[in-house]
mmCIF file of C-alpha atoms and ligand atoms in Angstrom:
data_model
loop_
_atom_site.group_PDB
_atom_site.id
_atom_site.type_symbol
_atom_site.label_atom_id
_atom_site.label_comp_id
_atom_site.label_asym_id
_atom_site.label_seq_id
_atom_site.Cartn_x
_atom_site.Cartn_y
_atom_site.Cartn_z
ATOM 1 C CA UNK A 1 48.884 92.008 15.263
ATOM 2 C CA UNK A 2 51.078 94.761 14.002
ATOM 3 C CA UNK A 3 48.929 97.718 16.095
ATOM 4 C CA UNK A 4 52.375 98.741 17.853
ATOM 5 C CA UNK A 5 54.360 99.178 14.632
ATOM 6 C CA UNK A 6 57.137 101.490 15.527
ATOM 7 C CA UNK A 7 56.018 102.273 18.987
ATOM 8 C CA UNK A 8 58.812 102.578 21.536
ATOM 9 C CA UNK A 9 58.148 100.986 24.511
ATOM 10 C CA UNK A 10 60.348 101.337 28.073
ATOM 11 C CA UNK A 11 59.324 98.869 29.942
ATOM 12 C CA UNK A 12 60.097 99.298 33.911
ATOM 13 C CA UNK A 13 60.735 95.710 35.740
ATOM 14 C CA UNK A 14 60.759 96.406 39.669
ATOM 15 C CA UNK A 15 60.868 93.495 42.365
ATOM 16 C CA UNK A 16 57.480 91.724 42.454
ATOM 17 C CA UNK A 17 57.138 87.897 42.023
ATOM 18 C CA UNK A 18 54.941 88.774 38.707
ATOM 19 C CA UNK A 19 58.255 89.485 36.929
ATOM 20 C CA UNK A 20 57.966 86.495 36.291
ATOM 21 C CA UNK A 21 55.353 86.792 33.468
ATOM 22 C CA UNK A 22 57.748 89.681 32.157
ATOM 23 C CA UNK A 23 59.449 87.326 29.010
ATOM 24 C CA UNK A 24 55.371 86.638 27.861
ATOM 25 C CA UNK A 25 55.060 90.343 28.058
ATOM 26 C CA UNK A 26 57.820 91.374 26.318
ATOM 27 C CA UNK A 27 57.247 88.993 23.516
ATOM 28 C CA UNK A 28 53.675 89.879 23.040
ATOM 29 C CA UNK A 29 54.700 93.688 22.787
ATOM 30 C CA UNK A 30 57.182 92.681 20.066
ATOM 31 C CA UNK A 31 55.067 90.105 17.731
ATOM 32 C CA UNK A 32 52.768 93.876 17.324
ATOM 33 C CA UNK A 33 55.747 95.518 15.915
ATOM 34 C CA UNK A 34 56.837 97.773 19.185
ATOM 35 C CA UNK A 35 60.462 97.766 20.529
ATOM 36 C CA UNK A 36 61.076 97.214 23.738
ATOM 37 C CA UNK A 37 63.592 98.460 26.187
ATOM 38 C CA UNK A 38 63.671 97.050 29.578
ATOM 39 C CA UNK A 39 65.386 99.186 32.817
ATOM 40 C CA UNK A 40 65.086 97.224 35.897
ATOM 41 C CA UNK A 41 65.360 98.347 39.633
ATOM 42 C CA UNK A 42 68.290 96.499 41.848
ATOM 43 C CA UNK A 43 65.223 94.318 43.396
ATOM 44 C CA UNK A 44 64.209 93.057 40.148
ATOM 45 C CA UNK A 45 66.950 91.411 39.337
ATOM 46 C CA UNK A 46 66.739 88.628 42.352
ATOM 47 C CA UNK A 47 63.341 87.988 40.426
ATOM 48 C CA UNK A 48 64.197 87.309 36.840
ATOM 49 C CA UNK A 49 67.930 88.073 35.226
ATOM 50 C CA UNK A 50 68.606 90.525 32.998
ATOM 51 C CA UNK A 51 70.218 88.149 30.510
ATOM 52 C CA UNK A 52 66.357 86.524 30.095
ATOM 53 C CA UNK A 53 65.106 90.023 29.808
ATOM 54 C CA UNK A 54 68.246 90.910 27.261
ATOM 55 C CA UNK A 55 67.572 88.069 25.185
ATOM 56 C CA UNK A 56 63.844 88.406 24.914
ATOM 57 C CA UNK A 57 63.752 92.048 24.213
ATOM 58 C CA UNK A 58 66.698 91.866 21.761
ATOM 59 C CA UNK A 59 68.110 94.597 23.417
ATOM 60 C CA UNK A 60 70.612 95.524 26.492
ATOM 61 C CA UNK A 61 68.922 95.892 29.674
ATOM 62 C CA UNK A 62 69.491 98.860 31.853
ATOM 63 C CA UNK A 63 69.768 99.751 35.680
ATOM 64 C CA UNK A 64 72.846 101.865 36.401
ATOM 65 C CA UNK A 65 72.199 105.516 37.034
ATOM 66 C CA UNK A 66 75.595 106.660 37.143
ATOM 67 C CA UNK A 67 78.309 104.471 35.039
ATOM 68 C CA UNK A 68 78.193 106.015 31.859
ATOM 69 C CA UNK A 69 81.647 107.987 30.527
ATOM 70 C CA UNK A 70 80.270 110.957 28.922
ATOM 71 C CA UNK A 71 77.171 113.140 29.079
ATOM 72 C CA UNK A 72 76.328 112.287 25.469
ATOM 73 C CA UNK A 73 75.121 108.812 26.885
ATOM 74 C CA UNK A 74 72.889 109.736 30.177
ATOM 75 C CA UNK A 75 71.047 106.650 30.035
ATOM 76 C CA UNK A 76 68.170 108.418 31.687
ATOM 77 C CA UNK A 77 67.687 111.349 29.525
ATOM 78 C CA UNK A 78 68.360 109.747 26.567
ATOM 79 C CA UNK A 79 65.999 106.518 27.395
ATOM 80 C CA UNK A 80 63.249 108.995 28.716
ATOM 81 C CA UNK A 81 63.392 111.233 24.979
ATOM 82 C CA UNK A 82 63.073 107.348 22.825
ATOM 83 C CA UNK A 83 59.935 106.110 24.434
ATOM 84 C CA UNK A 84 56.110 106.396 23.213
ATOM 85 C CA UNK A 85 54.866 104.827 26.303
ATOM 86 C CA UNK A 86 56.451 103.563 29.624
ATOM 87 C CA UNK A 87 54.979 100.495 31.512
ATOM 88 C CA UNK A 88 56.016 99.956 35.210
ATOM 89 C CA UNK A 89 55.267 95.940 35.768
ATOM 90 C CA UNK A 90 55.333 94.612 38.146
ATOM 91 C CA UNK A 91 54.794 97.961 39.838
ATOM 92 C CA UNK A 92 55.469 97.170 43.394
ATOM 93 C CA UNK A 93 54.351 99.405 46.536
ATOM 94 C CA UNK A 94 57.380 100.865 47.203
ATOM 95 C CA UNK A 95 58.202 101.634 43.046
ATOM 96 C CA UNK A 96 54.700 103.540 43.507
ATOM 97 C CA UNK A 97 55.463 105.329 46.510
ATOM 98 C CA UNK A 98 58.769 106.721 44.909
ATOM 99 C CA UNK A 99 56.757 107.669 42.129
ATOM 100 C CA UNK A 100 53.977 109.618 43.646
ATOM 101 C CA UNK A 101 56.530 111.747 45.851
ATOM 102 C CA UNK A 102 58.791 112.203 42.732
ATOM 103 C CA UNK A 103 61.520 110.387 43.756
ATOM 104 C CA UNK A 104 64.528 110.214 41.422
ATOM 105 C CA UNK A 105 67.046 107.765 43.506
ATOM 106 C CA UNK A 106 67.295 105.063 40.828
ATOM 107 C CA UNK A 107 67.318 105.041 36.790
ATOM 108 C CA UNK A 108 63.972 103.964 36.552
ATOM 109 C CA UNK A 109 62.252 106.989 38.571
ATOM 110 C CA UNK A 110 64.594 109.586 37.012
ATOM 111 C CA UNK A 111 63.536 108.275 33.276
ATOM 112 C CA UNK A 112 59.861 108.910 34.298
ATOM 113 C CA UNK A 113 60.343 112.251 36.257
ATOM 114 C CA UNK A 114 62.425 113.008 32.791
ATOM 115 C CA UNK A 115 59.878 111.636 30.587
ATOM 116 C CA UNK A 116 57.186 113.323 28.496
ATOM 117 C CA UNK A 117 55.664 109.761 27.259
ATOM 118 C CA UNK A 118 52.763 108.467 28.891
ATOM 119 C CA UNK A 119 53.499 106.330 31.824
ATOM 120 C CA UNK A 120 51.391 103.194 32.907
ATOM 121 C CA UNK A 121 51.834 101.261 36.171
ATOM 122 C CA UNK A 122 50.761 98.070 36.420
ATOM 123 C CA UNK A 123 50.437 97.106 40.413
ATOM 124 C CA UNK A 124 51.705 94.112 41.882
ATOM 125 C CA UNK A 125 51.388 93.627 45.326
ATOM 126 C CA UNK A 126 50.052 91.362 48.413
ATOM 127 C CA UNK A 127 46.197 92.229 48.967
ATOM 128 C CA UNK A 128 47.057 93.768 52.526
ATOM 129 C CA UNK A 129 50.158 96.372 50.818
ATOM 130 C CA UNK A 130 47.395 96.884 48.418
ATOM 131 C CA UNK A 131 44.744 98.146 50.445
ATOM 132 C CA UNK A 132 46.645 100.137 52.703
ATOM 133 C CA UNK A 133 45.633 103.632 53.092
ATOM 134 C CA UNK A 134 49.341 104.782 52.269
ATOM 135 C CA UNK A 135 49.302 102.822 48.816
ATOM 136 C CA UNK A 136 45.774 103.828 48.059
ATOM 137 C CA UNK A 137 46.804 107.460 48.612
ATOM 138 C CA UNK A 138 50.007 107.117 46.705
ATOM 139 C CA UNK A 139 47.742 105.719 43.713
ATOM 140 C CA UNK A 140 45.625 108.806 43.774
ATOM 141 C CA UNK A 141 48.026 110.970 43.315
ATOM 142 C CA UNK A 142 50.016 109.283 40.681
ATOM 143 C CA UNK A 143 46.615 109.244 39.185
ATOM 144 C CA UNK A 144 45.890 112.919 39.573
ATOM 145 C CA UNK A 145 49.365 113.368 38.079
ATOM 146 C CA UNK A 146 48.126 111.879 34.891
ATOM 147 C CA UNK A 147 49.606 108.358 35.238
ATOM 148 C CA UNK A 148 47.865 105.803 33.842
ATOM 149 C CA UNK A 149 46.931 102.595 36.537
ATOM 150 C CA UNK A 150 46.040 99.443 35.053
ATOM 151 C CA UNK A 151 44.382 97.033 37.641
ATOM 152 C CA UNK A 152 45.441 95.380 39.747
ATOM 153 C CA UNK A 153 43.328 92.022 39.186
ATOM 154 C CA UNK A 154 42.278 89.613 41.946
ATOM 155 C CA UNK A 155 42.922 86.341 42.747
ATOM 156 C CA UNK A 156 45.269 83.826 44.803
ATOM 157 C CA UNK A 157 48.457 85.630 45.434
ATOM 158 C CA UNK A 158 52.063 83.698 45.353
ATOM 159 C CA UNK A 159 51.964 84.417 49.211
ATOM 160 C CA UNK A 160 48.826 82.145 50.265
ATOM 161 C CA UNK A 161 46.775 85.474 49.848
ATOM 162 C CA UNK A 162 43.467 86.287 47.924
ATOM 163 C CA UNK A 163 42.296 89.734 47.029
ATOM 164 C CA UNK A 164 43.336 92.287 44.839
ATOM 165 C CA UNK A 165 46.535 93.034 43.963
ATOM 166 C CA UNK A 166 47.622 90.542 41.122
ATOM 167 C CA UNK A 167 49.656 92.416 38.214
ATOM 168 C CA UNK A 168 47.036 91.834 34.977
ATOM 169 C CA UNK A 169 47.789 89.212 32.576
ATOM 170 C CA UNK A 170 50.329 90.096 29.974
ATOM 171 C CA UNK A 171 47.672 89.859 27.439
ATOM 172 C CA UNK A 172 45.680 92.360 28.697
ATOM 173 C CA UNK A 173 48.640 94.821 29.439
ATOM 174 C CA UNK A 174 49.332 94.487 25.727
ATOM 175 C CA UNK A 175 45.627 95.326 24.843
ATOM 176 C CA UNK A 176 46.060 98.194 27.164
ATOM 177 C CA UNK A 177 49.329 99.539 25.409
ATOM 178 C CA UNK A 178 47.294 99.282 22.141
ATOM 179 C CA UNK A 179 44.799 101.126 23.375
ATOM 180 C CA UNK A 180 46.936 104.046 24.560
ATOM 181 C CA UNK A 181 49.264 104.196 22.043
ATOM 182 C CA UNK A 182 46.697 104.190 18.944
ATOM 183 C CA UNK A 183 45.715 107.671 19.963
ATOM 184 C CA UNK A 184 41.882 106.375 18.939
ATOM 185 C CA UNK A 185 39.923 109.532 19.066
ATOM 186 C CA UNK A 186 37.646 107.321 18.253
ATOM 187 C CA UNK A 187 34.083 109.166 20.056
ATOM 188 C CA UNK A 188 35.031 112.949 19.623
ATOM 189 C CA UNK A 189 31.452 114.977 19.819
ATOM 190 C CA UNK A 190 30.097 111.924 20.994
ATOM 191 C CA UNK A 191 27.884 112.522 24.405
ATOM 192 C CA UNK A 192 27.487 109.249 26.883
ATOM 193 C CA UNK A 193 25.544 108.924 29.865
ATOM 194 C CA UNK A 194 25.831 106.090 32.416
ATOM 195 C CA UNK A 195 24.492 105.085 35.191
ATOM 196 C CA UNK A 196 26.720 102.969 37.766
ATOM 197 C CA UNK A 197 26.452 101.700 41.294
ATOM 198 C CA UNK A 198 23.756 101.095 43.739
ATOM 199 C CA UNK A 199 21.005 103.133 44.903
ATOM 200 C CA UNK A 200 19.994 103.187 48.156
ATOM 201 C CA UNK A 201 16.463 103.252 49.330
ATOM 202 C CA UNK A 202 15.626 105.215 52.935
ATOM 203 C CA UNK A 203 13.742 103.153 55.240
ATOM 204 C CA UNK A 204 13.842 105.156 58.241
ATOM 205 C CA UNK A 205 16.732 107.942 59.189
ATOM 206 C CA UNK A 206 19.140 105.538 59.998
ATOM 207 C CA UNK A 207 18.114 101.983 57.840
ATOM 208 C CA UNK A 208 17.913 101.706 53.599
ATOM 209 C CA UNK A 209 17.811 98.469 51.081
ATOM 210 C CA UNK A 210 20.003 98.502 48.235
ATOM 211 C CA UNK A 211 21.912 96.070 46.401
ATOM 212 C CA UNK A 212 25.353 94.632 45.511
ATOM 213 C CA UNK A 213 27.579 96.665 42.865
ATOM 214 C CA UNK A 214 30.818 98.151 43.268
ATOM 215 C CA UNK A 215 30.218 100.415 40.011
ATOM 216 C CA UNK A 216 33.379 99.092 38.599
ATOM 217 C CA UNK A 217 31.705 98.196 35.649
ATOM 218 C CA UNK A 218 30.371 101.689 35.019
ATOM 219 C CA UNK A 219 33.261 103.317 36.169
ATOM 220 C CA UNK A 220 35.573 101.394 33.524
ATOM 221 C CA UNK A 221 33.180 101.847 30.651
ATOM 222 C CA UNK A 222 33.142 105.661 31.840
ATOM 223 C CA UNK A 223 36.713 105.860 31.721
ATOM 224 C CA UNK A 224 37.584 104.167 28.431
ATOM 225 C CA UNK A 225 34.859 106.393 26.896
ATOM 226 C CA UNK A 226 36.278 109.233 27.839
ATOM 227 C CA UNK A 227 39.990 107.992 27.135
ATOM 228 C CA UNK A 228 38.588 107.910 23.492
ATOM 229 C CA UNK A 229 37.361 111.456 23.770
ATOM 230 C CA UNK A 230 33.648 110.832 24.624
ATOM 231 C CA UNK A 231 31.482 113.286 26.698
ATOM 232 C CA UNK A 232 30.885 111.432 29.631
ATOM 233 C CA UNK A 233 28.430 111.835 32.246
ATOM 234 C CA UNK A 234 28.522 109.142 34.865
ATOM 235 C CA UNK A 235 25.257 109.107 37.234
ATOM 236 C CA UNK A 236 26.019 107.292 40.236
ATOM 237 C CA UNK A 237 24.782 105.514 43.310
ATOM 238 C CA UNK A 238 27.402 105.478 46.415
ATOM 239 C CA UNK A 239 30.494 103.662 45.618
ATOM 240 C CA UNK A 240 33.682 103.757 46.851
ATOM 241 C CA UNK A 241 35.650 104.638 43.261
ATOM 242 C CA UNK A 242 37.217 107.945 42.296
ATOM 243 C CA UNK A 243 35.957 109.573 39.327
ATOM 244 C CA UNK A 244 37.901 108.752 36.192
ATOM 245 C CA UNK A 245 39.633 111.436 34.575
ATOM 246 C CA UNK A 246 38.046 113.623 32.469
ATOM 247 C CA UNK A 247 34.376 112.041 33.342
ATOM 248 C CA UNK A 248 31.658 114.277 35.067
ATOM 249 C CA UNK A 249 29.912 112.963 37.448
ATOM 250 C CA UNK A 250 26.613 112.933 39.600
ATOM 251 C CA UNK A 251 25.996 111.971 42.614
ATOM 252 C CA UNK A 252 22.889 110.532 43.998
ATOM 253 C CA UNK A 253 21.293 107.724 46.572
ATOM 254 C CA UNK A 254 17.924 107.233 45.869
ATOM 255 C CA UNK A 255 16.116 105.513 42.374
ATOM 256 C CA UNK A 256 14.184 108.401 42.030
ATOM 257 C CA UNK A 257 17.051 111.026 41.848
ATOM 258 C CA UNK A 258 18.594 109.166 39.277
ATOM 259 C CA UNK A 259 15.738 108.514 37.287
ATOM 260 C CA UNK A 260 15.421 112.685 37.594
ATOM 261 C CA UNK A 261 19.292 113.298 36.879
ATOM 262 C CA UNK A 262 19.006 110.865 34.109
ATOM 263 C CA UNK A 263 15.814 112.602 32.462
ATOM 264 C CA UNK A 264 17.702 116.554 32.963
ATOM 265 C CA UNK A 265 20.410 115.404 30.819
ATOM 266 C CA UNK A 266 19.248 112.331 28.259
ATOM 267 C CA UNK A 267 18.484 115.252 25.168
ATOM 268 C CA UNK A 268 22.226 115.901 24.631
ATOM 269 C CA UNK A 269 23.142 112.321 24.223
ATOM 270 C CA UNK A 270 23.788 109.734 21.433
ATOM 271 C CA UNK A 271 24.631 106.804 23.803
ATOM 272 C CA UNK A 272 22.757 105.584 27.451
ATOM 273 C CA UNK A 273 24.560 102.819 29.258
ATOM 274 C CA UNK A 274 22.678 101.325 32.115
ATOM 275 C CA UNK A 275 24.915 99.563 33.825
ATOM 276 C CA UNK A 276 23.122 100.894 37.141
ATOM 277 C CA UNK A 277 21.986 98.035 39.688
ATOM 278 C CA UNK A 278 19.018 99.708 40.455
ATOM 279 C CA UNK A 279 17.071 98.889 43.390
ATOM 280 C CA UNK A 280 13.628 97.214 42.081
ATOM 281 C CA UNK A 281 11.146 98.438 44.891
ATOM 282 C CA UNK A 282 11.567 100.999 47.250
ATOM 283 C CA UNK A 283 9.241 101.640 50.769
ATOM 284 C CA UNK A 284 6.290 102.893 50.008
ATOM 285 C CA UNK A 285 6.517 105.495 53.134
ATOM 286 C CA UNK A 286 9.895 106.395 54.350
ATOM 287 C CA UNK A 287 9.368 106.886 58.352
ATOM 288 C CA UNK A 288 10.435 110.036 59.654
ATOM 289 C CA UNK A 289 11.465 108.440 62.841
ATOM 290 C CA UNK A 290 14.350 105.643 63.791
ATOM 291 C CA UNK A 291 11.954 102.550 64.033
ATOM 292 C CA UNK A 292 12.428 101.133 67.778
ATOM 293 C CA UNK A 293 13.526 97.462 68.032
ATOM 294 C CA UNK A 294 10.233 96.370 70.651
ATOM 295 C CA UNK A 295 8.745 94.451 68.376
ATOM 296 C CA UNK A 296 9.474 90.571 67.020
ATOM 297 C CA UNK A 297 8.175 91.260 63.428
ATOM 298 C CA UNK A 298 7.602 94.520 61.577
ATOM 299 C CA UNK A 299 6.083 95.286 58.332
ATOM 300 C CA UNK A 300 7.347 97.870 55.322
ATOM 301 C CA UNK A 301 5.106 97.482 52.360
ATOM 302 C CA UNK A 302 7.491 98.591 49.096
ATOM 303 C CA UNK A 303 6.722 99.810 46.073
ATOM 304 C CA UNK A 304 8.213 99.504 42.193
ATOM 305 C CA UNK A 305 10.749 101.974 41.211
ATOM 306 C CA UNK A 306 10.705 103.102 37.957
ATOM 307 C CA UNK A 307 12.568 101.258 35.220
ATOM 308 C CA UNK A 308 15.047 104.036 34.466
ATOM 309 C CA UNK A 309 16.740 102.446 31.115
ATOM 310 C CA UNK A 310 12.803 101.702 30.249
ATOM 311 C CA UNK A 311 11.972 104.616 30.563
ATOM 312 C CA UNK A 312 14.915 106.055 28.158
ATOM 313 C CA UNK A 313 14.255 103.766 25.686
ATOM 314 C CA UNK A 314 10.921 104.631 25.338
ATOM 315 C CA UNK A 315 11.655 108.293 24.539
ATOM 316 C CA UNK A 316 10.314 109.225 20.863
ATOM 317 C CA UNK A 317 11.958 112.642 20.503
ATOM 318 C CA UNK A 318 16.143 112.631 21.104
ATOM 319 C CA UNK A 319 15.896 108.702 21.885
ATOM 320 C CA UNK A 320 20.003 107.481 22.547
ATOM 321 C CA UNK A 321 21.442 104.471 21.729
ATOM 322 C CA UNK A 322 20.449 102.400 24.894
ATOM 323 C CA UNK A 323 22.656 99.833 26.195
ATOM 324 C CA UNK A 324 21.652 97.896 29.247
ATOM 325 C CA UNK A 325 22.846 95.272 31.829
ATOM 326 C CA UNK A 326 21.732 91.423 32.884
ATOM 327 C CA UNK A 327 22.882 89.920 35.661
ATOM 328 C CA UNK A 328 21.679 86.279 35.317
ATOM 329 C CA UNK A 329 22.469 82.625 36.736
ATOM 330 C CA UNK A 330 21.105 80.613 34.253
ATOM 331 C CA UNK A 331 19.680 80.730 30.111
ATOM 332 C CA UNK A 332 21.734 83.394 29.652
ATOM 333 C CA UNK A 333 20.341 84.105 25.806
ATOM 334 C CA UNK A 334 16.886 83.436 26.722
ATOM 335 C CA UNK A 335 16.506 85.406 29.807
ATOM 336 C CA UNK A 336 18.806 88.232 28.456
ATOM 337 C CA UNK A 337 16.976 88.655 24.799
ATOM 338 C CA UNK A 338 13.653 88.861 26.696
ATOM 339 C CA UNK A 339 14.931 91.362 28.954
ATOM 340 C CA UNK A 340 16.149 93.524 25.913
ATOM 341 C CA UNK A 341 12.867 92.754 24.510
ATOM 342 C CA UNK A 342 10.472 93.977 27.413
ATOM 343 C CA UNK A 343 12.961 96.934 27.799
ATOM 344 C CA UNK A 344 13.256 97.917 24.159
ATOM 345 C CA UNK A 345 16.941 98.337 24.249
ATOM 346 C CA UNK A 346 19.379 98.287 21.597
ATOM 347 C CA UNK A 347 21.912 96.015 23.087
ATOM 348 C CA UNK A 348 22.103 94.121 26.594
ATOM 349 C CA UNK A 349 25.111 92.952 27.700
ATOM 350 C CA UNK A 350 24.497 89.663 30.192
ATOM 351 C CA UNK A 351 26.980 88.753 32.726
ATOM 352 C CA UNK A 352 27.028 85.183 34.214
ATOM 353 C CA UNK A 353 27.253 85.676 37.534
ATOM 354 C CA UNK A 354 27.109 82.059 38.214
ATOM 355 C CA UNK A 355 30.413 81.683 37.371
ATOM 356 C CA UNK A 356 33.464 82.276 39.907
ATOM 357 C CA UNK A 357 34.428 85.812 39.861
ATOM 358 C CA UNK A 358 32.363 86.980 36.858
ATOM 359 C CA UNK A 359 30.343 90.047 37.907
ATOM 360 C CA UNK A 360 29.535 91.775 41.170
ATOM 361 C CA UNK A 361 32.475 93.369 42.974
ATOM 362 C CA UNK A 362 35.412 91.521 41.163
ATOM 363 C CA UNK A 363 38.151 93.046 38.915
ATOM 364 C CA UNK A 364 37.421 90.833 35.956
ATOM 365 C CA UNK A 365 34.602 90.304 33.951
ATOM 366 C CA UNK A 366 32.953 88.206 30.771
ATOM 367 C CA UNK A 367 29.907 89.686 28.937
ATOM 368 C CA UNK A 368 27.347 88.263 26.424
ATOM 369 C CA UNK A 369 26.370 90.767 24.282
ATOM 370 C CA UNK A 370 23.217 90.834 22.693
ATOM 371 C CA UNK A 371 21.235 92.699 19.789
ATOM 372 C CA UNK A 372 18.282 91.531 17.915
ATOM 373 C CA UNK A 373 20.034 90.098 15.023
ATOM 374 C CA UNK A 374 23.544 89.646 16.336
ATOM 375 C CA UNK A 375 25.555 88.294 19.385
ATOM 376 C CA UNK A 376 28.988 88.444 20.419
ATOM 377 C CA UNK A 377 31.029 87.044 23.671
ATOM 378 C CA UNK A 378 33.599 89.525 25.062
ATOM 379 C CA UNK A 379 36.448 86.659 26.654
ATOM 380 C CA UNK A 380 37.041 86.964 30.737
ATOM 381 C CA UNK A 381 38.785 90.225 30.988
ATOM 382 C CA UNK A 382 40.155 92.827 33.240
ATOM 383 C CA UNK A 383 36.811 95.444 33.159
ATOM 384 C CA UNK A 384 38.882 98.944 31.733
ATOM 385 C CA UNK A 385 39.821 96.069 28.999
ATOM 386 C CA UNK A 386 36.635 94.361 29.016
ATOM 387 C CA UNK A 387 35.107 98.081 28.420
ATOM 388 C CA UNK A 388 37.076 98.964 25.299
ATOM 389 C CA UNK A 389 36.075 95.749 23.642
ATOM 390 C CA UNK A 390 32.527 96.936 24.490
ATOM 391 C CA UNK A 391 32.873 100.446 23.049
ATOM 392 C CA UNK A 392 34.435 99.168 20.009
ATOM 393 C CA UNK A 393 30.969 96.832 19.362
ATOM 394 C CA UNK A 394 28.759 99.707 20.725
ATOM 395 C CA UNK A 395 30.302 102.035 18.497
ATOM 396 C CA UNK A 396 30.096 99.848 15.265
ATOM 397 C CA UNK A 397 26.485 99.505 15.864
ATOM 398 C CA UNK A 398 25.557 102.831 16.891
ATOM 399 C CA UNK A 399 27.172 104.131 13.528
ATOM 400 C CA UNK A 400 25.434 101.270 11.201
ATOM 401 C CA UNK A 401 22.109 102.028 12.935
ATOM 402 C CA UNK A 402 22.761 105.996 12.247
ATOM 403 C CA UNK A 403 23.828 105.059 8.493
ATOM 404 C CA UNK A 404 20.175 104.189 7.697
HETATM 405 O O1 LIG B 1 15.238 94.595 35.185
HETATM 406 P P1 LIG B 1 16.625 94.579 35.798
HETATM 407 O O2 LIG B 1 17.082 94.701 36.914
HETATM 408 O O3 LIG B 1 17.487 93.153 35.741
HETATM 409 O O4 LIG B 1 17.327 94.905 34.614
HETATM 410 C C1 LIG B 1 18.797 95.721 34.460
HETATM 411 C C2 LIG B 1 19.265 96.607 33.460
HETATM 412 O O5 LIG B 1 18.289 97.741 33.888
HETATM 413 C C3 LIG B 1 20.397 97.090 33.804
HETATM 414 O O6 LIG B 1 20.936 98.215 32.692
HETATM 415 C C4 LIG B 1 20.105 98.297 34.913
HETATM 416 O O7 LIG B 1 20.759 99.454 34.797
HETATM 417 C C5 LIG B 1 18.608 98.926 34.417
HETATM 418 N N1 LIG B 1 17.718 99.219 35.104
HETATM 419 C C6 LIG B 1 16.808 100.585 35.395
HETATM 420 N N2 LIG B 1 15.978 101.237 36.508
HETATM 421 C C7 LIG B 1 15.381 99.984 37.230
HETATM 422 C C8 LIG B 1 16.314 98.889 36.852
HETATM 423 C C9 LIG B 1 16.862 97.926 36.255
HETATM 424 O O8 LIG B 1 18.019 101.316 34.368
HETATM 425 N N3 LIG B 1 14.530 100.567 38.014
#
């Protein structure tokens, strides 16, 4: 509970409905030892009062850029230098847009420009506004400028829509703040290979079969491991995600490509995490010309793809610590443990995909971890938060295994 002791957190609040959750966030940050200073945009004051945030933060709330009386009081420079971490929550589409082009037209954006500290934005907006190409472009620019982007979550929105754009819950923001401030470089010198996304198996030059997989879990683990100093190689099927900072990405299409790329690098890896939704079967032959639609019925023979993770776990020389995933709908423990034993894995992480919003194509997940002699439940959270918790568990057991 005291991981943030002595840390200075500047909390920038902009005008989104999620601002009503900010007192809970401030309370949680302070309970863990942080000192919190709040800066509000003008629009934020329509959603929550400065007085409320002043009382919960125990410090005056700042808003005005230009009402100081002497140079020594310049609040933007003082606050920018004071902060160890700047969290912008909720961060509206407007705030993201202003930050992405380096505007400094209010106190908050001016502080962000003047600060040397890490900045994290926690987006909060309507799903269509979040999906808009221009917002996505702005987020990409922010990432390129080393601004952390936490979330968003997805689900029911205040306007009645459903989709991505909800602000992460306060507890998730606190966990991410702890991770980014603890300077925990506990994976330095470790090499991690992670498979992610689906594979595509060609039928003819036009068609293929594939699996549902957004790649988000694998990409989140890659991001978390890179943040902790690991050298990460992500062997990825076709997904619509940007490569996390500091991660080496190898793009593949089919299971055979993935197998080849994994085995090209596996001898230098301490840890292998198989997150990919590899197609179990591929057409025996890829038809050279497009299959025409004359017939009402066609038959395609499928043959089994090689099990990539099992082939890694079978290695005698330079076998890494091997972590697999299992998507289950029932008898989670028995099915996952059987899979772990069959594939000779050190750890299997089971998703209960029968639960709404767990697993495929979602921002959040919960995981049941099963080792030979231990099990741990990682509760429902944003995939980046969950990835850090998963890496904590992997590291503990990896270190224990290598000690004996
Ligand atoms: O057998 P199943 O597909 O349920 O196993 C899931 C686990 O095995 C995941 O870790 C997945 O990445 C891995 N896998 C693999 N190669 C395959 C099939 C699954 O690496 N051909």
